[in-house]
Structures are given as structure tokens and as C-alpha cells.
Amino acid sequence: MVFRKLPGVSASGMGLRLSQKFVFLLFLSGLVTLCFGALFFLPDSVRLKRIFLSKNENPAVTVGSDNELSKKVPGDPEHLRAGLKGGEGANVKLKVSRKPSVTHGARTVERSVGSRAQDERSPARAQEPAARDDYEAFKKCLLKPALGKNKGTPSDSETLQRREKVKEMMKFAWDNYKRYAWGQNELRPLTRNGHIGNMFGGLRGASIVDSLDTLYIMGLMEEYEEAKEWVQNNLNLISNGEASLFEVNIRYVGGLLSAYYLTGAEIFKQKVVELGEKLLPKPHGLYPNFLSPVSGNWVQHHVSIGGLGDSFYEYLIKSYLMSDKTDQEAKKMYYSAMEAIETNLVQKSPGGLTYVAEWRGGILDHKMGHLACFSGGMIGIGADDGPTEQRQHYLDLAAEITHTCHESYSRSATKLGPEAFRFDAGAEATATRLSDRYYILRPEVIESYMYMWRLTHDPKYREWGWEAVEALEKHCRVDAGFSGIRDVYASTVSHDNMQQSFFLSETLKYLYLLFSDDDLLPLEDWVFNTEAHPLPVIRKTCLQEHGAKHDHGQTDLE
């Protein structure tokens, strides 16, 4: 078995029950899915051993974390993103098994970790009642029902109509993906065919896994069941190509985890554990970019920390929130980083717009990327836990940055924002280079609208969101789906022929939440990963109190 270890975690995964490994993976994905770099903030080995191991496990090898991460890398509109918010994602060749995981004709699913293929499925079935008990315990630890009292249905008719429009957009995007690209990673709506690409190392169905929670949240249950059936019968987790480890993690791991926690369907849990075992090998502290599909060993000893950038700060605050505000180290590092960001990067344009500049080799570059527009929401959700005298300041700063990002939309002909915009040579929140003028259905600006609406209930955020809906409908909707555009300043648009999976996972989900009541996925209980997959706040004490007891009083959720 290939499974990355943390300090104090046994090198042998055979001693861990399926549910134990799942929670171990959840804990990592709370930090890891938010970013692999957040492993820096994991508890010490004694705490990890107490949480994840039975009493007869032995300590094992200490490792670090993947260091080359990013969120949604700028690039040619034809390309998929390869990371978080700058730089390339760490790449890994995922194939670690010689057994097929799916027999398509018989529609049966096999595990793909060597001789353990059959060994784990029977114990998994035997533990289903216990697993159900643990899922029920998890639900008891939520402060509010995940879908709210009435599935977040707004009371006023205008907001409800707008929400229904977003739901219709999701169904339209999904139906066309199903018709023309089913099982492939993304839809090419102009040519009406599918796109696989090389980002996922041969894994398929990215749009399906990315859409699971969006379909469920929107109440598109027929479509959700179609997606679930595909995951159960056709999601082949064997890969023999080079893949972005980070993108596989945020989309596939994040999508499966959120689907499990929203629905309790065991198939998602089984699949995410299986995939997690492939993604978490042991590289002895430093992380080259490639893993051999044959030996499972790290190869091409190229180690890089490039591209951590601004995304790293998102992980800090979200790690703190996901820990039920117990991770004091992450909190301290986040607010220390915020102080440095304000001192060095936050700028005010001559026209009064607040923006976050970039730092290149000691020189300030007065440029802000669409990707950086997530920072309005990030600073907003971190405002309430900052120093008392700084809380209103942080909320104001979040609002100012979100306003600037809205300006980047409103100053274009299409009312959609460019990939990057500048604040120099007389430019204010506009792209000055042809290579920065494209829009590939990105979510970051709308993400900040959603957070700022939740935090302030200022109606302008819903109005700005509706402006984005109208622009998407006018300029990005085509006969067979939605497509990015090559120039947001052109009155006659040219489409890039790509319906990105993150459009279904993030852009439409954030719009739907923007027009929903706050009790749909309340922020007190859920933290959204980089791909907008909601993961639960981990209330460890509550889980221990409510968990079903097994093995000398230890719970599977421990």
C-alpha cells in the first residue's frame, strides 16, 4: 500500500479500519484539500497517534508536505487551470496498481491496491452499521441542518426567481455535458464533444465528481443519482499518466468527501479512501514533482516551492476555522501574514480603488489577477476572529477589495472580468495586455460576493451577482453549454470552446448560495475548499461524545 504518513502514524495501513483511514483522509483533506502546504500546521505526533491510531499501532516515518501548489493558474483560455492562484500544481503519476478497478460490462467495482482488493470490501460491508452510526454522530455535531430548514429557499420572490435561474443554468450545463461528453472530464460546447486533457493523469469524469454536491444542494436529484451511479460503476481510479496532484485532490478528493458528508452514501467514502491511498505516498520530507507509476518511488529529483503565493494564506484561516477554531498556530500565522500583506502589498489607486499588488524580485508590480479576487472573501471570513480593534478594519478591507474586483467586471464591454488587470500607466482595474483579456468562467469574484453577502447582507452583493448571471447568459451561454470567452472588452465575443468543471462546482454553486438563505450550508458548520466543496468543521469533542463505540471505547471518528 502506498500511503503517506504523518508523525506518529504507523507505516502499516493494514491496522486501520476503513472508517479510520477515511477520517484520517478527511483530516488531511480539511487541511490538505484546502492545501497540501497546510500540513505544516498538523498536530504533533502524540495527538495524531491518539486521534487516528488504535492502541497497538507503532510510530513511523515523519514526512512533510507537497510544496508546489497553486489555485487556478493564469494561461491560455484553451487550457485548464493547473493549480491554486499562481504557479503550477505539483504533478504526480498516480498509477500504483496493476489491477483494473472497474469492470464496465458487469458494472462492478474492485479496489485497486494490489492483493487487498477483496480483503477490504467484505470488512467494509461488515462495518456498514457502525459506519452509519458514525455518520449519524457527525450529523449531531452540526449546529444546523446542512440544507437548512427549507433548503435555503429565500422568502422574497425576486431572489427566488434569480436562484431558480441559476439552477436552470446548472441543469443546462449538466444536460449538455451528459449528452455530448459523458464520462470525460469537460465539455467542449461548440464542437459538442468531450475533453480529457492531461491534468488528471488519465482519471475521467472530473465534471461529474465536481458536480455531485452542487446537484445535491440544488435539489437536482435525478441528475445527482446519475452522477452517483457513474461514480459507483465507472469511476476508475487507476491512472497511468502524469497528473496534477493538487487538482486531483481539490476536485476528486474534495468532491467525493463533500458528497459523502452531505449524503452519507458509503460509495463516496469507499472511493475517496481508495483514491487517498494513491495520493499520499511517503517522500521523506521533501517532495519532488513526479512519482513513478511502476515503482511508486519519487523520480526526477526536482523539488520546488514555487507558486505557493497568496493561496497559502487562504489555507491558514480555513485550517483554523475547520479545526473549530482550536488551531492557534494557524490563526497566529494568518494574522501575522495579514499584517505583512497590508504593509507590503495592499495599495490604493489614484482613483481610490484598493487592490493587492504582486511582489516580483523586490519590485512591486501593480497588477491584480482574477484569481486574487478570492481574497475579499478570505479576509472577510477571517475578520471576526482578528484582534478586536482590527475586526471592522478587516471587514472594510474585504469590502474594498471585492468592490475593486467588481469594477474589473463593470469596466469591460461584456461585464465579465479579465484574467488580470492593472493599476499603472493610467489604467484602473482594466487589462492592458491582450494576453490578460480572457475569461474562462472563473468563480473568484462571485465567491467573494457570496461571502460578503453572508457577512454583511448588503444587497449590492446580490445585485452584483445578478449582473454576473446576466453577463454569463448573454456572452458565455451557447447552444450546447457554457464557454469561456477570449476578450472581455470585445463587443462581439469569441468563445474558447471549454465548459470548465469548476464552472459547475464553484461559479454556479456560489451564485446559488448567494441567492439562498444563510442556513443552506451555514458557515458555522462548513468550510469550502479551493474547489468550493464544503467540508465540515471538525468538532472533535462532540464526535467523541456521540461516536459509536468500538474497540475498547474508541470511536471510528477518532
Coordinates of C-alpha atoms in Angstrom, one line a residue:
M1 CA 0.0 0.0 0.0
V2 CA 1.2 3.5 -0.8
F3 CA 0.0 5.9 1.9
R4 CA 1.7 9.0 3.1
K5 CA 2.4 9.0 6.8
L6 CA 2.4 11.8 9.3
P7 CA 4.5 11.9 12.5
G8 CA 3.3 9.1 14.8
V9 CA 1.3 7.3 12.2
S10 CA 2.1 3.7 11.6
A11 CA 3.7 2.7 8.3
S12 CA 1.3 -0.1 8.1
G13 CA -2.2 0.9 7.0
M14 CA -3.4 -2.6 7.4
G15 CA -4.2 -2.0 11.1
L16 CA -6.5 0.9 10.3
R17 CA -10.2 0.2 9.7
L18 CA -11.8 1.7 6.6
S19 CA -13.5 4.3 8.6
Q20 CA -10.4 5.2 10.5
K21 CA -8.5 5.7 7.2
F22 CA -11.4 7.7 5.9
V23 CA -11.3 10.1 8.9
F24 CA -7.5 10.3 8.6
L25 CA -8.0 11.3 5.0
L26 CA -10.7 13.8 6.0
F27 CA -8.4 15.4 8.5
L28 CA -5.7 15.7 5.8
S29 CA -8.3 16.9 3.3
G30 CA -9.5 19.5 5.7
L31 CA -6.0 20.8 5.7
V32 CA -4.7 19.1 2.6
T33 CA -7.7 19.7 0.3
L34 CA -7.6 23.3 1.4
C35 CA -3.9 22.9 0.6
F36 CA -1.1 20.3 1.0
G37 CA 1.0 23.1 2.4
A38 CA -1.3 23.2 5.5
L39 CA 0.4 20.0 6.7
F40 CA 2.8 22.4 8.3
F41 CA 0.1 23.0 10.9
L42 CA -0.9 19.5 11.8
P43 CA -0.8 18.5 15.4
D44 CA 2.2 16.9 17.0
S45 CA 2.7 13.1 16.7
V46 CA 1.2 12.4 20.1
R47 CA -2.1 14.0 19.2
L48 CA -2.1 12.3 15.8
K49 CA -1.5 8.9 17.4
R50 CA -4.3 9.5 19.9
I51 CA -6.7 10.6 17.2
F52 CA -6.0 8.1 14.4
L53 CA -4.4 5.0 15.7
S54 CA -5.6 2.1 17.8
K55 CA -3.6 1.5 20.9
N56 CA -1.4 -1.2 19.3
E57 CA 0.0 0.9 16.4
N58 CA 3.6 1.9 16.3
P59 CA 5.1 5.3 15.3
A60 CA 6.5 5.6 11.8
V61 CA 8.2 7.9 9.4
T62 CA 7.9 11.7 9.7
V63 CA 7.2 13.5 6.4
G64 CA 6.4 17.0 5.3
S65 CA 4.1 18.2 2.6
D66 CA 3.8 18.9 -1.1
N67 CA 5.2 22.3 -1.7
E68 CA 4.3 23.2 -5.3
L69 CA 0.7 24.4 -5.2
S70 CA -1.5 26.9 -6.8
K71 CA -5.2 27.6 -7.3
K72 CA -6.2 28.4 -10.9
V73 CA -3.2 29.3 -12.9
P74 CA -3.5 32.0 -15.5
G75 CA -2.9 30.8 -19.0
D76 CA -4.3 30.3 -22.5
P77 CA -8.1 30.2 -22.3
E78 CA -7.9 26.8 -24.1
H79 CA -6.1 25.4 -21.2
L80 CA -7.4 24.0 -17.9
R81 CA -6.1 25.5 -14.7
A82 CA -3.3 23.6 -13.1
G83 CA -3.1 25.0 -9.6
L84 CA -4.3 27.4 -7.0
K85 CA -3.6 31.1 -7.5
G86 CA -0.3 31.2 -9.1
G87 CA 2.4 28.7 -10.2
E88 CA 1.9 25.2 -11.3
G89 CA 0.5 22.4 -9.2
A90 CA 2.6 19.6 -8.1
N91 CA 2.5 16.7 -10.6
V92 CA 2.4 13.1 -9.8
K93 CA 1.9 9.9 -11.8
L94 CA -0.9 8.2 -10.0
K95 CA -0.8 4.6 -11.2
V96 CA 0.2 2.5 -8.2
S97 CA -1.7 -0.7 -9.0
R98 CA -1.8 -3.4 -11.7
K99 CA -5.4 -4.3 -11.2
P100 CA -8.3 -2.7 -13.1
S101 CA -10.7 -1.0 -10.7
V102 CA -13.8 -1.3 -12.8
T103 CA -15.3 -4.0 -15.0
H104 CA -17.6 -1.8 -17.2
G105 CA -19.7 -4.6 -18.6
A106 CA -20.5 -6.2 -15.3
R107 CA -20.8 -2.8 -13.7
T108 CA -18.9 -4.0 -10.7
V109 CA -16.3 -2.1 -8.7
E110 CA -13.0 -3.6 -7.5
R111 CA -10.4 -2.0 -5.3
S112 CA -7.1 -1.3 -6.9
V113 CA -4.3 -1.6 -4.3
G114 CA -2.9 -5.0 -5.1
S115 CA -3.8 -8.1 -3.1
R116 CA -6.0 -6.0 -0.7
A117 CA -8.7 -5.6 -3.4
Q118 CA -11.1 -8.2 -2.0
D119 CA -9.8 -8.1 1.6
E120 CA -11.2 -4.6 2.3
R121 CA -14.6 -4.9 0.7
S122 CA -16.0 -7.5 3.0
P123 CA -14.9 -5.8 6.2
A124 CA -16.3 -2.6 4.7
R125 CA -19.7 -4.3 4.3
A126 CA -19.4 -5.7 7.8
Q127 CA -18.8 -2.3 9.3
E128 CA -21.7 -0.6 7.5
P129 CA -23.9 -0.4 10.6
A130 CA -21.0 1.1 12.6
A131 CA -20.2 3.5 9.8
R132 CA -23.8 4.6 9.7
D133 CA -23.7 5.2 13.5
D134 CA -20.6 7.3 13.0
Y135 CA -22.3 9.3 10.2
E136 CA -25.3 10.0 12.4
A137 CA -22.9 11.1 15.2
F138 CA -21.3 13.5 12.7
K139 CA -24.7 15.0 11.9
K140 CA -25.4 15.5 15.6
C141 CA -22.3 17.7 15.8
L142 CA -23.6 20.1 13.2
L143 CA -25.0 23.3 14.7
K144 CA -27.7 23.5 12.0
P145 CA -29.1 21.1 9.3
A146 CA -26.8 21.2 6.3
L147 CA -29.5 22.1 3.9
G148 CA -31.3 24.5 6.3
K149 CA -34.9 24.4 7.4
N150 CA -36.3 24.8 3.8
K151 CA -33.2 24.1 1.7
G152 CA -32.3 27.7 1.8
T153 CA -35.3 28.9 -0.1
P154 CA -35.4 32.7 0.1
S155 CA -38.7 34.4 1.1
D156 CA -38.8 37.2 -1.4
S157 CA -40.0 36.3 -4.9
E158 CA -37.2 38.2 -6.9
T159 CA -34.4 36.4 -5.1
L160 CA -36.2 33.1 -5.5
Q161 CA -36.6 33.7 -9.3
R162 CA -32.9 34.5 -9.5
R163 CA -32.0 31.4 -7.6
E164 CA -34.2 29.3 -9.9
K165 CA -32.4 30.9 -12.9
V166 CA -29.0 29.7 -11.5
K167 CA -30.5 26.3 -11.0
E168 CA -31.7 26.2 -14.7
M169 CA -28.1 27.2 -15.8
M170 CA -26.7 24.3 -13.8
K171 CA -29.2 21.9 -15.4
F172 CA -28.5 23.2 -18.9
A173 CA -24.7 22.9 -18.4
W174 CA -25.2 19.4 -16.9
D175 CA -27.6 18.1 -19.6
N176 CA -25.2 19.2 -22.3
Y177 CA -22.2 17.6 -20.6
K178 CA -24.2 14.4 -20.2
R179 CA -25.3 14.4 -23.9
Y180 CA -22.0 15.2 -25.5
A181 CA -19.2 14.5 -23.0
W182 CA -20.5 11.9 -20.5
G183 CA -17.6 10.3 -18.6
Q184 CA -15.0 12.6 -20.0
N185 CA -13.5 15.5 -18.0
E186 CA -15.1 18.5 -19.5
L187 CA -17.5 19.6 -22.3
R188 CA -16.4 21.4 -25.5
P189 CA -19.8 23.1 -26.2
L190 CA -19.0 24.5 -29.6
T191 CA -17.8 21.2 -31.2
R192 CA -20.2 19.2 -28.9
N193 CA -17.6 16.7 -27.8
G194 CA -15.7 15.8 -24.6
H195 CA -12.3 16.9 -23.4
I196 CA -10.0 14.7 -21.3
G197 CA -6.7 16.6 -21.2
N198 CA -3.6 15.5 -19.2
M199 CA -4.2 17.3 -15.9
F200 CA -5.7 14.3 -14.1
G201 CA -3.3 11.6 -15.3
G202 CA -6.0 9.6 -17.1
L203 CA -8.7 9.9 -14.5
R204 CA -12.1 10.6 -16.1
G205 CA -15.4 12.2 -15.1
A206 CA -14.0 15.4 -13.5
S207 CA -17.2 17.3 -14.2
I208 CA -19.2 14.5 -12.7
V209 CA -17.3 14.4 -9.4
D210 CA -17.1 18.1 -9.3
S211 CA -20.8 18.5 -9.7
L212 CA -22.0 15.9 -7.1
D213 CA -22.5 18.4 -4.2
T214 CA -23.8 21.2 -6.5
L215 CA -26.5 18.9 -7.9
Y216 CA -27.5 17.7 -4.4
I217 CA -27.6 21.2 -2.9
M218 CA -29.8 22.5 -5.8
G219 CA -32.2 19.6 -5.4
L220 CA -31.4 18.2 -8.9
M221 CA -31.9 14.7 -7.5
E222 CA -32.3 12.8 -10.8
E223 CA -29.1 14.3 -12.0
Y224 CA -27.4 13.6 -8.7
E225 CA -28.4 10.0 -8.9
E226 CA -27.0 9.7 -12.4
A227 CA -23.7 11.1 -11.1
K228 CA -23.7 8.8 -8.1
E229 CA -24.3 5.8 -10.3
W230 CA -21.4 6.8 -12.6
V231 CA -19.1 7.1 -9.6
Q232 CA -20.1 3.7 -8.3
N233 CA -19.9 1.8 -11.6
N234 CA -17.4 3.7 -13.7
L235 CA -15.0 5.9 -11.7
N236 CA -11.8 4.1 -12.5
L237 CA -9.1 5.2 -10.0
I238 CA -6.2 3.7 -11.9
S239 CA -4.2 6.3 -13.7
N240 CA -1.1 5.7 -15.8
G241 CA -0.3 9.3 -16.7
E242 CA 1.2 12.4 -15.2
A243 CA -1.3 14.4 -13.1
S244 CA -1.6 17.5 -11.0
L245 CA -1.7 16.1 -7.5
F246 CA -3.2 19.2 -6.2
E247 CA -6.0 19.4 -8.9
V248 CA -6.9 15.7 -8.3
N249 CA -7.0 16.4 -4.6
I250 CA -9.3 19.5 -4.7
R251 CA -11.6 18.2 -7.4
Y252 CA -11.8 14.4 -6.9
V253 CA -11.0 14.0 -3.2
G254 CA -12.8 17.2 -2.3
G255 CA -15.8 16.3 -4.4
L256 CA -16.1 12.8 -3.0
L257 CA -15.7 13.9 0.6
S258 CA -18.3 16.6 0.4
A259 CA -20.7 14.3 -1.3
Y260 CA -20.3 11.8 1.5
Y261 CA -20.8 14.3 4.3
L262 CA -23.8 15.8 2.6
T263 CA -25.5 12.5 1.8
G264 CA -23.9 9.7 3.9
A265 CA -23.6 7.5 0.8
E266 CA -20.9 4.9 1.6
I267 CA -19.7 4.6 -2.0
F268 CA -18.2 8.1 -1.8
K269 CA -16.4 7.2 1.4
Q270 CA -15.0 4.0 -0.2
K271 CA -13.9 5.8 -3.3
V272 CA -12.2 8.6 -1.5
V273 CA -10.3 6.3 0.7
E274 CA -9.1 4.3 -2.3
L275 CA -8.0 7.5 -4.1
G276 CA -6.4 8.9 -1.0
E277 CA -4.2 5.8 -0.6
K278 CA -2.8 6.5 -4.1
L279 CA -2.3 10.2 -3.5
L280 CA -0.5 10.1 -0.1
P281 CA 2.9 8.3 -0.6
K282 CA 5.9 8.8 1.6
P283 CA 8.6 11.1 0.2
H284 CA 10.8 11.6 3.3
G285 CA 10.1 15.3 3.9
L286 CA 10.9 16.9 0.5
Y287 CA 8.7 16.5 -2.4
P288 CA 9.9 16.0 -6.0
N289 CA 7.2 16.7 -8.6
F290 CA 6.9 13.2 -10.1
L291 CA 6.1 9.7 -8.9
S292 CA 6.9 6.6 -10.9
P293 CA 3.7 4.7 -11.9
V294 CA 5.7 1.4 -11.8
S295 CA 7.7 1.6 -8.6
G296 CA 5.8 4.1 -6.6
N297 CA 9.1 5.9 -5.9
W298 CA 9.7 9.6 -6.4
V299 CA 11.8 10.3 -9.5
Q300 CA 13.4 13.2 -11.3
H301 CA 14.6 14.8 -8.0
H302 CA 13.3 18.2 -8.9
V303 CA 12.0 19.9 -5.7
S304 CA 10.3 23.3 -5.9
I305 CA 8.3 25.5 -3.6
G306 CA 7.2 27.9 -6.4
G307 CA 3.6 29.0 -6.6
L308 CA 2.6 28.8 -3.0
G309 CA 1.8 32.5 -3.1
D310 CA -1.4 34.0 -1.9
S311 CA -3.3 30.7 -1.7
F312 CA -1.2 29.8 1.3
Y313 CA -3.0 32.4 3.4
E314 CA -6.4 31.0 2.5
Y315 CA -5.3 27.7 3.9
L316 CA -4.2 29.3 7.2
I317 CA -7.6 30.8 8.0
K318 CA -9.6 27.9 6.7
S319 CA -7.4 25.4 8.7
Y320 CA -8.2 27.5 11.8
L321 CA -11.9 27.6 11.1
M322 CA -12.1 23.9 10.2
S323 CA -10.5 23.0 13.5
D324 CA -13.4 24.6 15.3
K325 CA -11.1 27.5 16.0
T326 CA -8.7 25.3 18.0
D327 CA -5.6 25.5 15.7
Q328 CA -4.0 28.5 17.3
E329 CA -0.8 28.2 15.3
A330 CA -2.7 28.6 12.0
K331 CA -4.5 31.6 13.5
K332 CA -1.4 33.3 14.6
M333 CA 0.3 32.7 11.3
Y334 CA -2.7 34.0 9.3
Y335 CA -3.0 37.3 11.2
S336 CA 0.8 37.8 11.1
A337 CA 0.7 37.2 7.4
M338 CA -2.2 39.7 7.0
E339 CA -0.2 42.4 8.7
A340 CA 2.6 41.8 6.3
I341 CA 0.3 41.7 3.3
E342 CA -1.2 45.1 4.3
T343 CA 2.2 46.6 4.8
N344 CA 3.7 45.4 1.5
L345 CA 1.1 44.5 -1.0
V346 CA -2.2 46.3 -0.4
Q347 CA -2.3 49.5 -2.4
K348 CA -4.7 52.4 -3.2
S349 CA -5.0 53.5 -6.8
P350 CA -5.2 57.2 -7.8
G351 CA -8.9 56.6 -8.4
G352 CA -9.4 55.3 -4.9
L353 CA -9.6 51.5 -5.6
T354 CA -8.0 49.2 -3.1
Y355 CA -6.1 46.3 -4.7
V356 CA -3.5 43.6 -3.8
A357 CA -0.4 44.1 -5.9
E358 CA 2.2 41.4 -6.7
W359 CA 5.8 41.3 -5.5
R360 CA 8.4 40.3 -8.1
G361 CA 12.0 40.2 -7.1
G362 CA 11.8 43.1 -4.7
I363 CA 9.8 45.2 -7.1
L364 CA 6.1 45.9 -6.7
D365 CA 4.0 45.0 -9.7
H366 CA 0.7 46.9 -9.8
K367 CA -1.3 44.1 -11.2
M368 CA -4.1 42.0 -9.6
G369 CA -5.3 38.7 -11.1
H370 CA -8.8 37.5 -11.2
L371 CA -7.5 34.6 -9.1
A372 CA -6.6 37.1 -6.3
C373 CA -10.2 38.3 -6.1
F374 CA -10.9 35.4 -3.8
S375 CA -9.1 37.4 -1.1
G376 CA -12.1 39.6 -0.5
G377 CA -14.0 36.6 0.8
M378 CA -10.9 35.2 2.6
I379 CA -10.3 38.5 4.5
G380 CA -14.0 38.7 5.3
I381 CA -14.4 35.3 6.9
G382 CA -11.2 36.0 8.9
A383 CA -12.3 39.4 10.2
D384 CA -14.4 38.2 13.2
D385 CA -11.5 36.3 14.8
G386 CA -8.9 39.0 14.4
P387 CA -7.7 41.4 17.2
T388 CA -10.7 43.3 18.5
E389 CA -9.5 46.6 17.3
Q390 CA -8.9 45.3 13.8
R391 CA -12.1 43.4 13.1
Q392 CA -14.1 46.2 11.5
H393 CA -10.9 47.2 9.6
Y394 CA -10.6 43.7 8.1
L395 CA -14.3 43.7 7.1
D396 CA -13.9 47.1 5.4
L397 CA -10.7 45.9 3.6
A398 CA -12.6 42.8 2.4
A399 CA -15.4 45.0 1.1
E400 CA -12.9 47.4 -0.7
I401 CA -11.1 44.6 -2.4
T402 CA -14.4 43.0 -3.5
H403 CA -15.5 46.4 -4.8
T404 CA -12.3 46.6 -6.9
C405 CA -12.9 43.2 -8.4
H406 CA -16.5 44.2 -9.3
E407 CA -15.0 47.2 -11.0
S408 CA -12.9 44.9 -13.2
Y409 CA -16.2 43.4 -14.4
S410 CA -18.2 46.6 -14.8
R411 CA -15.4 48.3 -16.8
S412 CA -15.5 45.7 -19.6
A413 CA -17.8 45.6 -22.6
T414 CA -19.1 42.2 -21.5
K415 CA -19.4 43.0 -17.8
L416 CA -17.2 40.0 -17.1
G417 CA -13.7 40.3 -15.7
P418 CA -10.3 39.8 -17.4
E419 CA -7.7 37.3 -16.2
A420 CA -5.6 40.1 -14.8
F421 CA -6.0 43.9 -14.5
R422 CA -3.5 46.7 -13.8
F423 CA -3.2 49.9 -11.9
D424 CA -0.4 51.7 -13.8
A425 CA 0.2 53.9 -16.8
G426 CA -3.3 55.4 -16.3
A427 CA -5.0 52.0 -16.1
E428 CA -7.5 51.4 -13.3
A429 CA -8.9 47.8 -12.9
T430 CA -8.5 47.0 -16.6
A431 CA -6.4 44.6 -18.6
T432 CA -3.7 46.4 -20.7
R433 CA -2.3 43.3 -22.3
L434 CA -4.0 41.2 -24.9
S435 CA -2.9 38.0 -23.1
D436 CA -4.9 39.1 -20.0
R437 CA -8.2 39.8 -21.6
Y438 CA -9.8 36.4 -21.5
Y439 CA -12.4 35.0 -19.1
I440 CA -12.7 31.2 -18.6
L441 CA -15.9 31.0 -16.3
R442 CA -13.8 31.7 -13.2
P443 CA -15.5 31.9 -9.8
E444 CA -13.3 34.0 -7.5
V445 CA -15.2 37.3 -7.8
I446 CA -18.6 35.6 -7.3
E447 CA -17.0 33.7 -4.4
S448 CA -16.3 37.0 -2.6
Y449 CA -19.8 38.3 -3.4
M450 CA -21.2 35.2 -1.6
Y451 CA -19.0 35.6 1.5
M452 CA -19.6 39.3 1.7
W453 CA -23.4 38.8 1.4
R454 CA -23.3 36.3 4.2
L455 CA -21.2 38.6 6.4
T456 CA -23.0 41.9 5.8
H457 CA -26.3 41.3 4.0
D458 CA -25.6 44.4 1.9
P459 CA -28.0 44.0 -1.1
K460 CA -25.4 45.2 -3.6
Y461 CA -23.6 41.9 -3.5
R462 CA -26.7 40.1 -4.7
E463 CA -27.1 42.8 -7.4
W464 CA -23.5 42.3 -8.5
G465 CA -24.1 38.6 -8.6
W466 CA -27.1 39.0 -10.8
E467 CA -25.1 41.3 -13.1
A468 CA -22.7 38.3 -13.5
V469 CA -25.6 35.9 -14.2
E470 CA -26.9 38.2 -17.0
A471 CA -23.4 38.5 -18.5
L472 CA -22.8 34.8 -18.4
E473 CA -26.2 34.2 -20.1
K474 CA -25.5 36.8 -22.8
H475 CA -21.9 36.1 -23.6
C476 CA -21.0 32.6 -22.4
R477 CA -24.1 30.6 -23.0
V478 CA -24.1 28.8 -26.3
D479 CA -26.4 26.2 -27.8
A480 CA -24.7 23.2 -26.1
G481 CA -23.4 24.6 -22.8
F482 CA -21.3 27.5 -21.5
S483 CA -18.0 28.6 -22.8
G484 CA -15.3 31.0 -21.8
I485 CA -14.5 34.0 -24.0
R486 CA -11.2 35.3 -25.4
D487 CA -11.7 39.0 -24.9
V488 CA -14.0 40.6 -22.3
Y489 CA -13.6 44.0 -24.0
A490 CA -14.8 42.9 -27.4
S491 CA -18.4 43.7 -28.2
T492 CA -18.6 40.6 -30.4
V493 CA -17.2 37.7 -28.3
S494 CA -15.1 34.8 -29.4
H495 CA -15.6 31.6 -27.4
D496 CA -12.8 29.3 -26.3
N497 CA -14.9 26.1 -26.5
M498 CA -14.5 24.9 -23.0
Q499 CA -17.0 24.4 -20.2
Q500 CA -14.7 24.1 -17.2
S501 CA -15.6 21.7 -14.5
F502 CA -15.1 24.4 -11.9
F503 CA -17.9 26.4 -13.5
L504 CA -20.3 23.7 -12.2
S505 CA -18.5 23.2 -9.0
E506 CA -17.8 26.7 -8.0
T507 CA -19.2 29.5 -10.1
L508 CA -22.8 28.2 -10.2
K509 CA -22.7 26.9 -6.6
Y510 CA -21.6 30.3 -5.2
L511 CA -24.3 32.0 -7.3
Y512 CA -26.9 29.6 -5.9
L513 CA -25.7 30.2 -2.4
L514 CA -25.7 33.9 -2.9
F515 CA -29.4 33.8 -3.7
S516 CA -30.2 31.4 -0.9
D517 CA -30.9 31.9 2.8
D518 CA -27.8 31.7 5.0
D519 CA -28.8 28.4 6.6
L520 CA -28.0 26.5 3.4
L521 CA -24.5 25.2 4.2
P522 CA -24.1 27.6 7.1
L523 CA -20.6 28.9 7.6
E524 CA -20.6 27.9 11.2
D525 CA -20.6 24.3 10.1
W526 CA -18.9 24.2 6.7
V527 CA -15.6 25.3 5.2
F528 CA -15.4 25.4 1.4
N529 CA -12.2 24.0 -0.1
T530 CA -10.5 25.6 -3.1
E531 CA -12.9 23.9 -5.5
A532 CA -15.9 25.1 -3.4
H533 CA -16.6 21.6 -2.0
P534 CA -18.0 22.0 1.5
L535 CA -16.2 20.1 4.3
P536 CA -17.4 20.0 7.9
V537 CA -15.9 21.8 10.8
I538 CA -14.3 19.1 13.0
R539 CA -15.8 19.2 16.5
K540 CA -13.6 16.5 17.9
T541 CA -15.1 16.6 21.5
C542 CA -18.6 16.3 20.2
L543 CA -17.7 13.5 17.9
Q544 CA -16.1 11.6 20.8
E545 CA -19.2 12.1 22.9
H546 CA -21.6 11.0 20.2
G547 CA -19.5 8.5 18.3
A548 CA -20.4 4.8 18.2
K549 CA -18.0 2.9 20.5
H550 CA -15.8 0.2 19.1
D551 CA -12.6 -1.5 20.2
H552 CA -12.2 -0.7 23.9
G553 CA -14.3 2.5 23.7
Q554 CA -12.6 4.2 20.8
T555 CA -14.8 5.6 18.1
D556 CA -14.3 5.2 14.4
L557 CA -14.4 9.0 14.2
E558 CA -11.4 9.2 16.5

